[in-house]
mmCIF file of C-alpha atoms and ligand atoms in Angstrom:
data_model
loop_
_atom_site.group_PDB
_atom_site.id
_atom_site.type_symbol
_atom_site.label_atom_id
_atom_site.label_comp_id
_atom_site.label_asym_id
_atom_site.label_seq_id
_atom_site.Cartn_x
_atom_site.Cartn_y
_atom_site.Cartn_z
ATOM 1 C CA MET A 14 93.186 104.673 99.619
ATOM 2 C CA LEU A 15 94.882 101.225 99.537
ATOM 3 C CA TYR A 16 94.618 99.358 102.977
ATOM 4 C CA PRO A 17 96.371 95.725 102.979
ATOM 5 C CA ILE A 18 95.419 94.917 106.258
ATOM 6 C CA VAL A 19 92.186 94.851 107.635
ATOM 7 C CA TRP A 20 90.005 94.015 110.761
ATOM 8 C CA GLN A 21 86.979 92.774 109.323
ATOM 9 C CA ASN A 22 84.188 90.257 110.290
ATOM 10 C CA ASN A 23 86.289 88.802 113.280
ATOM 11 C CA SER A 24 89.404 88.261 111.284
ATOM 12 C CA VAL A 25 92.188 89.854 109.126
ATOM 13 C CA VAL A 26 91.577 90.401 105.611
ATOM 14 C CA LEU A 27 95.386 90.561 103.968
ATOM 15 C CA ILE A 28 96.091 91.232 100.446
ATOM 16 C CA ASP A 29 97.524 88.501 99.027
ATOM 17 C CA GLN A 30 100.842 90.817 97.511
ATOM 18 C CA THR A 31 102.057 87.558 96.364
ATOM 19 C CA ARG A 32 99.635 87.358 93.457
ATOM 20 C CA LEU A 33 99.908 90.877 92.252
ATOM 21 C CA PRO A 34 100.188 92.752 90.037
ATOM 22 C CA ASN A 35 98.252 90.351 87.773
ATOM 23 C CA GLU A 36 95.500 89.676 90.530
ATOM 24 C CA TYR A 37 93.875 91.289 92.920
ATOM 25 C CA ALA A 38 93.304 88.503 95.712
ATOM 26 C CA VAL A 39 92.426 88.789 99.240
ATOM 27 C CA ILE A 40 93.201 86.419 102.387
ATOM 28 C CA GLU A 41 91.104 85.870 105.477
ATOM 29 C CA ILE A 42 93.273 85.094 108.245
ATOM 30 C CA HIS A 43 91.366 83.675 111.673
ATOM 31 C CA ARG A 44 94.768 81.986 113.542
ATOM 32 C CA CYS A 45 98.185 83.018 114.432
ATOM 33 C CA GLU A 46 99.655 80.194 112.772
ATOM 34 C CA ASP A 47 98.301 81.347 109.462
ATOM 35 C CA MET A 48 99.448 84.835 110.152
ATOM 36 C CA ALA A 49 102.913 83.758 110.938
ATOM 37 C CA GLU A 50 102.972 81.839 108.006
ATOM 38 C CA ALA A 51 101.696 84.714 105.947
ATOM 39 C CA ILE A 52 104.452 86.868 107.301
ATOM 40 C CA SER A 53 106.813 84.294 106.093
ATOM 41 C CA THR A 54 105.885 83.934 102.356
ATOM 42 C CA MET A 55 105.403 87.242 101.760
ATOM 43 C CA ILE A 56 101.367 87.206 101.398
ATOM 44 C CA VAL A 57 102.376 90.755 103.780
ATOM 45 C CA ARG A 58 105.721 92.030 103.537
ATOM 46 C CA GLY A 59 107.331 95.455 104.218
ATOM 47 C CA ALA A 60 108.361 96.502 107.524
ATOM 48 C CA PRO A 61 104.990 98.594 108.934
ATOM 49 C CA ALA A 62 102.329 96.057 107.372
ATOM 50 C CA ILE A 63 103.993 93.092 109.058
ATOM 51 C CA GLY A 64 104.242 94.662 112.001
ATOM 52 C CA VAL A 65 100.747 95.730 112.110
ATOM 53 C CA ALA A 66 100.066 91.486 110.995
ATOM 54 C CA ALA A 67 101.980 90.602 113.833
ATOM 55 C CA ALA A 68 100.585 92.756 116.154
ATOM 56 C CA TYR A 69 96.947 91.407 114.831
ATOM 57 C CA GLY A 70 98.634 87.878 115.297
ATOM 58 C CA MET A 71 98.646 88.184 118.897
ATOM 59 C CA TYR A 72 95.570 89.070 119.097
ATOM 60 C CA LEU A 73 94.385 85.947 117.124
ATOM 61 C CA GLY A 74 96.937 83.639 119.003
ATOM 62 C CA ALA A 75 95.107 85.199 122.758
ATOM 63 C CA ARG A 76 92.078 84.262 121.259
ATOM 64 C CA GLU A 77 92.444 81.453 121.118
ATOM 65 C CA ILE A 78 94.232 80.637 124.448
ATOM 66 C CA GLU A 79 91.780 78.496 127.066
ATOM 67 C CA THR A 80 92.739 79.347 130.873
ATOM 68 C CA SER A 81 91.421 81.411 133.529
ATOM 69 C CA ASP A 82 94.757 81.869 135.001
ATOM 70 C CA ARG A 83 96.500 85.243 134.481
ATOM 71 C CA THR A 84 99.858 83.405 134.918
ATOM 72 C CA GLU A 85 99.425 80.570 132.118
ATOM 73 C CA PHE A 86 97.687 83.338 129.816
ATOM 74 C CA LEU A 87 100.987 85.219 129.537
ATOM 75 C CA HIS A 88 102.486 82.025 129.394
ATOM 76 C CA GLN A 89 100.851 81.025 126.277
ATOM 77 C CA LEU A 90 101.049 84.354 125.084
ATOM 78 C CA GLU A 91 104.946 84.520 125.122
ATOM 79 C CA GLU A 92 104.623 81.582 122.715
ATOM 80 C CA VAL A 93 102.695 82.702 120.513
ATOM 81 C CA ALA A 94 104.884 85.842 120.552
ATOM 82 C CA GLN A 95 107.945 83.533 119.971
ATOM 83 C CA LEU A 96 106.200 81.936 117.012
ATOM 84 C CA LEU A 97 105.549 85.850 115.106
ATOM 85 C CA ARG A 98 109.174 86.386 116.115
ATOM 86 C CA SER A 99 110.449 83.259 114.232
ATOM 87 C CA THR A 100 108.849 84.478 110.484
ATOM 88 C CA ARG A 101 111.288 87.045 109.684
ATOM 89 C CA PRO A 102 114.359 88.547 111.700
ATOM 90 C CA THR A 103 115.664 91.967 110.027
ATOM 91 C CA ALA A 104 112.072 94.409 110.217
ATOM 92 C CA VAL A 105 112.244 95.779 113.676
ATOM 93 C CA ASN A 106 108.717 96.937 113.518
ATOM 94 C CA LEU A 107 107.738 93.008 113.583
ATOM 95 C CA PHE A 108 109.101 93.225 117.280
ATOM 96 C CA TRP A 109 108.044 96.636 118.491
ATOM 97 C CA ALA A 110 104.717 95.630 117.600
ATOM 98 C CA ILE A 111 104.991 92.607 119.306
ATOM 99 C CA GLY A 112 106.777 93.982 122.611
ATOM 100 C CA ARG A 113 103.781 96.410 122.295
ATOM 101 C CA MET A 114 101.126 94.065 122.470
ATOM 102 C CA MET A 115 102.737 91.746 125.353
ATOM 103 C CA GLN A 116 103.683 95.194 127.490
ATOM 104 C CA THR A 117 99.984 95.717 127.410
ATOM 105 C CA ALA A 118 99.149 92.438 128.358
ATOM 106 C CA TYR A 119 101.338 92.555 131.374
ATOM 107 C CA GLU A 120 99.880 96.280 132.412
ATOM 108 C CA THR A 121 96.147 95.540 132.047
ATOM 109 C CA LEU A 122 94.777 93.505 134.900
ATOM 110 C CA GLY A 123 91.458 92.180 134.486
ATOM 111 C CA THR A 124 89.879 89.070 133.489
ATOM 112 C CA ILE A 125 91.766 87.050 130.730
ATOM 113 C CA ALA A 126 88.611 88.670 128.524
ATOM 114 C CA GLN A 127 89.089 91.811 129.387
ATOM 115 C CA ILE A 128 93.040 91.604 128.526
ATOM 116 C CA LYS A 129 92.073 90.005 125.497
ATOM 117 C CA GLN A 130 89.727 92.978 123.984
ATOM 118 C CA ILE A 131 91.956 95.360 124.932
ATOM 119 C CA LEU A 132 94.689 93.482 122.875
ATOM 120 C CA LEU A 133 92.377 93.650 119.604
ATOM 121 C CA GLU A 134 92.102 97.374 120.463
ATOM 122 C CA THR A 135 95.734 97.981 120.916
ATOM 123 C CA ALA A 136 96.384 96.503 117.398
ATOM 124 C CA GLN A 137 93.907 98.498 115.939
ATOM 125 C CA THR A 138 95.145 101.158 117.312
ATOM 126 C CA ILE A 139 98.870 100.057 116.048
ATOM 127 C CA ASN A 140 97.037 99.657 112.716
ATOM 128 C CA ALA A 141 95.651 103.051 112.500
ATOM 129 C CA GLU A 142 98.166 105.016 114.212
ATOM 130 C CA ASP A 143 100.589 103.680 111.055
ATOM 131 C CA ILE A 144 98.422 105.228 108.571
ATOM 132 C CA GLN A 145 98.469 108.630 109.929
ATOM 133 C CA THR A 146 102.513 108.224 110.509
ATOM 134 C CA CYS A 147 102.938 107.455 106.921
ATOM 135 C CA GLN A 148 101.065 110.601 106.336
ATOM 136 C CA ALA A 149 102.995 112.506 108.064
ATOM 137 C CA ILE A 150 106.523 111.038 106.550
ATOM 138 C CA GLY A 151 104.628 111.909 103.621
ATOM 139 C CA ASP A 152 104.102 115.726 103.997
ATOM 140 C CA HIS A 153 107.606 115.924 106.093
ATOM 141 C CA GLY A 154 109.058 113.867 102.836
ATOM 142 C CA LEU A 155 107.912 116.837 100.444
ATOM 143 C CA ALA A 156 109.239 119.804 102.519
ATOM 144 C CA ALA A 157 112.667 117.332 102.558
ATOM 145 C CA LEU A 158 112.546 117.328 98.670
ATOM 146 C CA PRO A 159 114.981 119.731 96.537
ATOM 147 C CA LYS A 160 112.860 123.142 96.142
ATOM 148 C CA THR A 161 113.687 123.135 92.200
ATOM 149 C CA PRO A 162 111.054 125.200 89.981
ATOM 150 C CA GLU A 163 110.457 122.111 87.878
ATOM 151 C CA LYS A 164 108.717 119.105 88.676
ATOM 152 C CA LEU A 165 110.605 116.333 90.438
ATOM 153 C CA ILE A 166 111.492 112.821 88.937
ATOM 154 C CA ILE A 167 111.766 110.755 91.992
ATOM 155 C CA LEU A 168 113.763 107.296 92.320
ATOM 156 C CA THR A 169 112.755 104.355 94.431
ATOM 157 C CA HIS A 170 113.846 100.815 95.269
ATOM 158 C CA CYS A 171 111.431 97.862 96.141
ATOM 159 C CA ASN A 172 107.993 99.031 98.014
ATOM 160 C CA ALA A 173 107.780 100.785 100.425
ATOM 161 C CA GLY A 174 104.238 101.853 99.806
ATOM 162 C CA ALA A 175 100.556 101.589 100.685
ATOM 163 C CA LEU A 176 101.089 97.912 100.691
ATOM 164 C CA ALA A 177 104.063 97.740 102.907
ATOM 165 C CA THR A 178 102.600 99.871 105.588
ATOM 166 C CA ALA A 179 98.734 99.985 106.704
ATOM 167 C CA GLY A 180 98.487 102.640 104.299
ATOM 168 C CA TYR A 181 99.876 105.792 102.071
ATOM 169 C CA GLY A 182 103.385 104.165 102.443
ATOM 170 C CA THR A 183 106.536 105.553 103.587
ATOM 171 C CA ALA A 184 108.976 106.507 100.477
ATOM 172 C CA LEU A 185 105.959 106.145 98.590
ATOM 173 C CA GLY A 186 104.134 108.456 100.939
ATOM 174 C CA VAL A 187 106.454 110.996 100.265
ATOM 175 C CA VAL A 188 105.544 110.352 96.332
ATOM 176 C CA ARG A 189 101.729 110.641 97.146
ATOM 177 C CA SER A 190 102.356 114.034 99.170
ATOM 178 C CA ALA A 191 104.382 115.427 96.327
ATOM 179 C CA TRP A 192 101.951 114.170 93.712
ATOM 180 C CA ARG A 193 99.105 115.681 95.599
ATOM 181 C CA GLU A 194 100.960 118.717 95.607
ATOM 182 C CA GLY A 195 102.039 118.711 92.231
ATOM 183 C CA ARG A 196 105.702 118.334 92.852
ATOM 184 C CA LEU A 197 106.228 115.477 91.288
ATOM 185 C CA THR A 198 106.720 114.047 86.919
ATOM 186 C CA ARG A 199 107.045 110.479 87.361
ATOM 187 C CA VAL A 200 108.342 107.704 89.336
ATOM 188 C CA PHE A 201 111.438 105.575 88.764
ATOM 189 C CA ALA A 202 111.127 102.254 89.971
ATOM 190 C CA ASP A 203 113.918 99.733 90.209
ATOM 191 C CA GLU A 204 112.739 96.281 89.510
ATOM 192 C CA THR A 205 114.197 94.931 92.759
ATOM 193 C CA ARG A 206 115.604 91.375 91.884
ATOM 194 C CA PRO A 207 114.813 89.097 92.729
ATOM 195 C CA ARG A 208 111.184 89.321 94.016
ATOM 196 C CA LEU A 209 110.592 92.290 91.937
ATOM 197 C CA GLN A 210 108.735 94.405 94.555
ATOM 198 C CA GLY A 211 109.181 97.272 92.209
ATOM 199 C CA ALA A 212 108.302 96.063 88.742
ATOM 200 C CA LYS A 213 105.140 94.227 90.502
ATOM 201 C CA LEU A 214 104.098 96.120 93.724
ATOM 202 C CA THR A 215 105.058 100.096 93.437
ATOM 203 C CA ALA A 216 104.464 99.862 89.672
ATOM 204 C CA TRP A 217 100.559 98.801 90.375
ATOM 205 C CA GLU A 218 100.310 101.735 93.333
ATOM 206 C CA CYS A 219 101.313 104.347 91.137
ATOM 207 C CA VAL A 220 99.134 102.839 88.067
ATOM 208 C CA GLN A 221 96.123 102.444 90.631
ATOM 209 C CA GLU A 222 96.476 106.249 91.269
ATOM 210 C CA GLY A 223 97.357 107.285 87.866
ATOM 211 C CA ILE A 224 100.973 108.820 88.912
ATOM 212 C CA PRO A 225 103.138 108.632 86.472
ATOM 213 C CA VAL A 226 105.820 105.437 86.510
ATOM 214 C CA THR A 227 108.583 104.315 84.754
ATOM 215 C CA VAL A 228 110.040 100.528 85.591
ATOM 216 C CA ILE A 229 113.345 100.232 85.159
ATOM 217 C CA THR A 230 116.370 96.732 86.079
ATOM 218 C CA ASP A 231 118.487 97.771 89.175
ATOM 219 C CA ASN A 232 121.423 97.660 86.907
ATOM 220 C CA MET A 233 119.749 100.989 84.840
ATOM 221 C CA ALA A 234 119.632 103.107 88.160
ATOM 222 C CA ALA A 235 123.566 104.794 87.376
ATOM 223 C CA HIS A 236 122.778 105.621 83.847
ATOM 224 C CA CYS A 237 119.869 107.075 84.406
ATOM 225 C CA MET A 238 121.114 109.193 86.897
ATOM 226 C CA LYS A 239 124.300 109.977 84.570
ATOM 227 C CA GLN A 240 121.568 111.143 81.683
ATOM 228 C CA GLY A 241 120.416 113.519 84.585
ATOM 229 C CA LEU A 242 116.816 111.481 84.503
ATOM 230 C CA ILE A 243 116.357 111.684 88.756
ATOM 231 C CA ASP A 244 116.534 114.526 90.911
ATOM 232 C CA ALA A 245 116.699 112.421 94.489
ATOM 233 C CA VAL A 246 116.211 108.843 95.501
ATOM 234 C CA VAL A 247 113.324 107.543 98.192
ATOM 235 C CA VAL A 248 113.582 104.404 99.963
ATOM 236 C CA GLY A 249 112.029 102.872 102.794
ATOM 237 C CA ALA A 250 113.700 101.257 105.852
ATOM 238 C CA ASP A 251 113.596 97.857 107.551
ATOM 239 C CA ARG A 252 115.844 98.989 110.363
ATOM 240 C CA ILE A 253 117.688 101.976 111.018
ATOM 241 C CA ALA A 254 120.861 101.744 113.641
ATOM 242 C CA ALA A 255 120.711 104.270 116.253
ATOM 243 C CA ASN A 256 123.786 106.129 113.906
ATOM 244 C CA GLY A 257 121.644 106.374 110.837
ATOM 245 C CA ASP A 258 122.742 103.005 109.265
ATOM 246 C CA THR A 259 119.887 102.028 107.353
ATOM 247 C CA ALA A 260 118.763 98.202 106.948
ATOM 248 C CA ASN A 261 116.450 97.992 103.429
ATOM 249 C CA LYS A 262 115.809 95.754 100.547
ATOM 250 C CA ILE A 263 118.973 94.487 98.529
ATOM 251 C CA GLY A 264 120.257 96.901 96.142
ATOM 252 C CA THR A 265 119.593 99.670 98.312
ATOM 253 C CA TYR A 266 123.292 100.149 99.891
ATOM 254 C CA SER A 267 124.406 100.130 95.832
ATOM 255 C CA LEU A 268 122.231 102.743 95.111
ATOM 256 C CA ALA A 269 123.321 104.994 97.375
ATOM 257 C CA ILE A 270 126.536 104.679 96.739
ATOM 258 C CA VAL A 271 125.752 105.521 92.673
ATOM 259 C CA ALA A 272 123.417 108.462 93.945
ATOM 260 C CA LYS A 273 126.447 109.700 95.795
ATOM 261 C CA ALA A 274 128.536 109.736 92.840
ATOM 262 C CA HIS A 275 126.288 111.802 91.090
ATOM 263 C CA ASN A 276 125.265 114.143 94.001
ATOM 264 C CA ILE A 277 121.095 113.162 94.032
ATOM 265 C CA PRO A 278 119.995 113.435 97.426
ATOM 266 C CA PHE A 279 119.220 110.124 99.080
ATOM 267 C CA PHE A 280 116.323 110.083 101.468
ATOM 268 C CA VAL A 281 115.042 106.929 103.869
ATOM 269 C CA ALA A 282 111.585 107.384 104.983
ATOM 270 C CA ALA A 283 110.439 105.479 107.833
ATOM 271 C CA PRO A 284 108.247 105.216 111.025
ATOM 272 C CA ILE A 285 110.460 106.111 114.263
ATOM 273 C CA SER A 286 108.991 102.406 115.195
ATOM 274 C CA THR A 287 111.765 101.339 112.353
ATOM 275 C CA ILE A 288 114.791 102.982 114.118
ATOM 276 C CA ASP A 289 116.425 100.313 116.556
ATOM 277 C CA PHE A 290 118.283 102.492 119.723
ATOM 278 C CA THR A 291 119.652 99.174 120.762
ATOM 279 C CA LEU A 292 122.395 98.969 118.044
ATOM 280 C CA SER A 293 124.661 101.566 117.885
ATOM 281 C CA ASN A 294 125.376 101.335 114.176
ATOM 282 C CA GLY A 295 124.423 99.002 111.439
ATOM 283 C CA SER A 296 126.976 95.923 111.932
ATOM 284 C CA GLN A 297 124.686 94.103 114.308
ATOM 285 C CA ILE A 298 121.061 94.310 111.880
ATOM 286 C CA PRO A 299 120.323 90.588 111.441
ATOM 287 C CA ILE A 300 120.240 90.523 107.506
ATOM 288 C CA GLU A 301 117.126 87.468 106.105
ATOM 289 C CA GLU A 302 118.557 85.215 103.865
ATOM 290 C CA ARG A 303 115.975 83.322 101.935
ATOM 291 C CA HIS A 304 115.248 80.580 99.502
ATOM 292 C CA PRO A 305 117.340 80.448 96.584
ATOM 293 C CA SER A 306 114.088 79.861 94.727
ATOM 294 C CA GLU A 307 113.770 83.039 94.244
ATOM 295 C CA ILE A 308 117.131 83.874 92.395
ATOM 296 C CA TYR A 309 116.755 80.911 90.353
ATOM 297 C CA GLN A 310 112.995 80.432 89.396
ATOM 298 C CA ILE A 311 110.906 82.935 87.440
ATOM 299 C CA GLY A 312 106.981 81.636 88.029
ATOM 300 C CA ASP A 313 107.669 78.302 85.938
ATOM 301 C CA THR A 314 111.233 79.218 84.346
ATOM 302 C CA ILE A 315 114.283 77.842 85.914
ATOM 303 C CA LEU A 316 117.221 80.699 84.751
ATOM 304 C CA THR A 317 120.346 78.826 86.222
ATOM 305 C CA PRO A 318 121.933 75.370 85.328
ATOM 306 C CA SER A 319 122.449 72.504 88.163
ATOM 307 C CA GLY A 320 125.502 72.410 90.158
ATOM 308 C CA VAL A 321 125.315 76.337 91.010
ATOM 309 C CA GLU A 322 125.245 77.673 94.359
ATOM 310 C CA PHE A 323 123.325 80.860 95.734
ATOM 311 C CA TYR A 324 123.357 83.520 98.173
ATOM 312 C CA ASN A 325 120.608 85.845 98.644
ATOM 313 C CA PRO A 326 120.297 88.014 101.366
ATOM 314 C CA ALA A 327 117.327 89.959 101.202
ATOM 315 C CA PHE A 328 118.671 93.133 102.899
ATOM 316 C CA ASP A 329 121.695 95.508 102.807
ATOM 317 C CA VAL A 330 122.528 97.712 104.696
ATOM 318 C CA THR A 331 123.673 101.830 103.512
ATOM 319 C CA PRO A 332 125.835 103.445 105.805
ATOM 320 C CA ALA A 333 124.557 107.199 107.643
ATOM 321 C CA GLU A 334 127.331 108.988 105.447
ATOM 322 C CA LEU A 335 125.805 107.683 102.004
ATOM 323 C CA ILE A 336 122.180 109.000 103.683
ATOM 324 C CA THR A 337 121.166 113.062 103.494
ATOM 325 C CA ALA A 338 118.199 112.484 105.728
ATOM 326 C CA ILE A 339 116.125 110.297 107.572
ATOM 327 C CA ILE A 340 112.129 111.123 107.251
ATOM 328 C CA THR A 341 110.319 110.406 110.141
ATOM 329 C CA GLU A 342 106.458 111.339 111.008
ATOM 330 C CA ASN A 343 108.135 113.782 113.265
ATOM 331 C CA GLY A 344 110.342 115.638 110.278
ATOM 332 C CA ALA A 345 113.322 115.152 108.442
ATOM 333 C CA PHE A 346 116.911 114.490 110.693
ATOM 334 C CA ALA A 347 120.401 114.191 109.527
ATOM 335 C CA PRO A 348 121.506 110.507 109.738
ATOM 336 C CA GLY A 349 123.455 111.258 113.035
ATOM 337 C CA GLU A 350 120.893 113.057 114.743
ATOM 338 C CA LEU A 351 118.303 110.391 115.029
ATOM 339 C CA VAL A 352 118.466 111.032 119.262
ATOM 340 C CA LYS A 353 116.605 114.333 117.943
ATOM 341 C CA CYS A 354 113.473 112.169 116.062
ATOM 342 C CA HIS A 355 111.451 112.079 119.271
ATOM 343 C CA THR A 356 111.001 115.808 119.119
ATOM 344 C CA ILE A 357 107.884 117.202 116.659
ATOM 345 C CA SER A 358 109.162 119.294 114.409
ATOM 346 C CA GLN A 359 107.417 122.484 113.607
HETATM 347 C C1 LIG B 406 107.501 100.273 104.101
HETATM 348 S S1 LIG B 406 109.436 99.955 104.603
HETATM 349 C C2 LIG B 406 109.331 98.432 103.615
HETATM 350 C C3 LIG B 406 110.645 98.081 103.055
HETATM 351 O O1 LIG B 406 110.410 96.158 103.359
HETATM 352 C C4 LIG B 406 110.632 95.631 102.286
HETATM 353 O O2 LIG B 406 111.051 94.340 102.187
HETATM 354 P P1 LIG B 406 109.966 93.108 102.010
HETATM 355 O O3 LIG B 406 109.336 93.690 100.901
HETATM 356 O O4 LIG B 406 111.207 92.322 101.874
HETATM 357 O O5 LIG B 406 109.570 92.582 103.350
HETATM 358 C C5 LIG B 406 111.632 96.454 101.295
HETATM 359 O O6 LIG B 406 112.934 96.472 102.131
HETATM 360 C C6 LIG B 406 110.829 97.867 101.628
HETATM 361 O O7 LIG B 406 111.712 99.260 102.155
#
């Protein structure tokens, strides 16, 4: 299995996702500041993955705090948390993981050394739990897919694979489970402008595992659906509001509209840690805007003339009414029934 984040030799080893698919490179992270940089620059990316990365970042920061005073330690740890919170605003998993690490520190009574050790163990637990969560999402998603006698073609957007999680993936977790059970013909992967996570990362994951994959440009999805090539759409999520409105990579909203127009089921696959129950709907989800160079530059090639303006929102929000079901580690739920997701389905 593919693990993008590994605790090894007292440091965090990350697959450098900015170099895939042409180069498989790893980077060792020893300091919290470097983990924050890795999240901001998308060396590690994907909602669950940046949550796991931030959890380890909290430990790396705690490790460097040199005080024997508990109050001072917790004050400095909060500063570490603030640095990590400032990296990317949309994926709620980041804030969930940081909050769990801070709560662990507050609840741990003991020496500073004992608190640091518990923080490391908590980060490792968050890492291990996410892999199990993704495998459960994959199997619940398989059960939710259309029950046609023929094998399915699943369209996905961006990368919600092992690279976007601690392993196995969410949307690609459903793909992996479907492939394992002989329910999948192939994956259609939207290239996903501007950073091309679909063409670069989803395609790479599928090729590594021998899962047939067809890469299309984002503007081809409607045509493929009209031709009857797509049986279901499965995407990931970065933040889901209590009513089921879902923030995911830019282009997901238009994909959901097109799927609805063609009566194709549209599934969101995400861990419960991606659901933000403090938000009643998606209008309150912060949308990250990234540097315009992601639009105007590919490699060394500049695509646009000077003198133009750019708008580069990294995510959009799909209204709950366009979503067939939200697949979690506890089962598949209608968007309006997420309050039930804490009850494990049979
Ligand atoms: C497993 S959900 C991953 C989710 O995160 C991605 O965004 P980014 O590549 O900018 O971190 C994309 O929205 C995926 O669906």
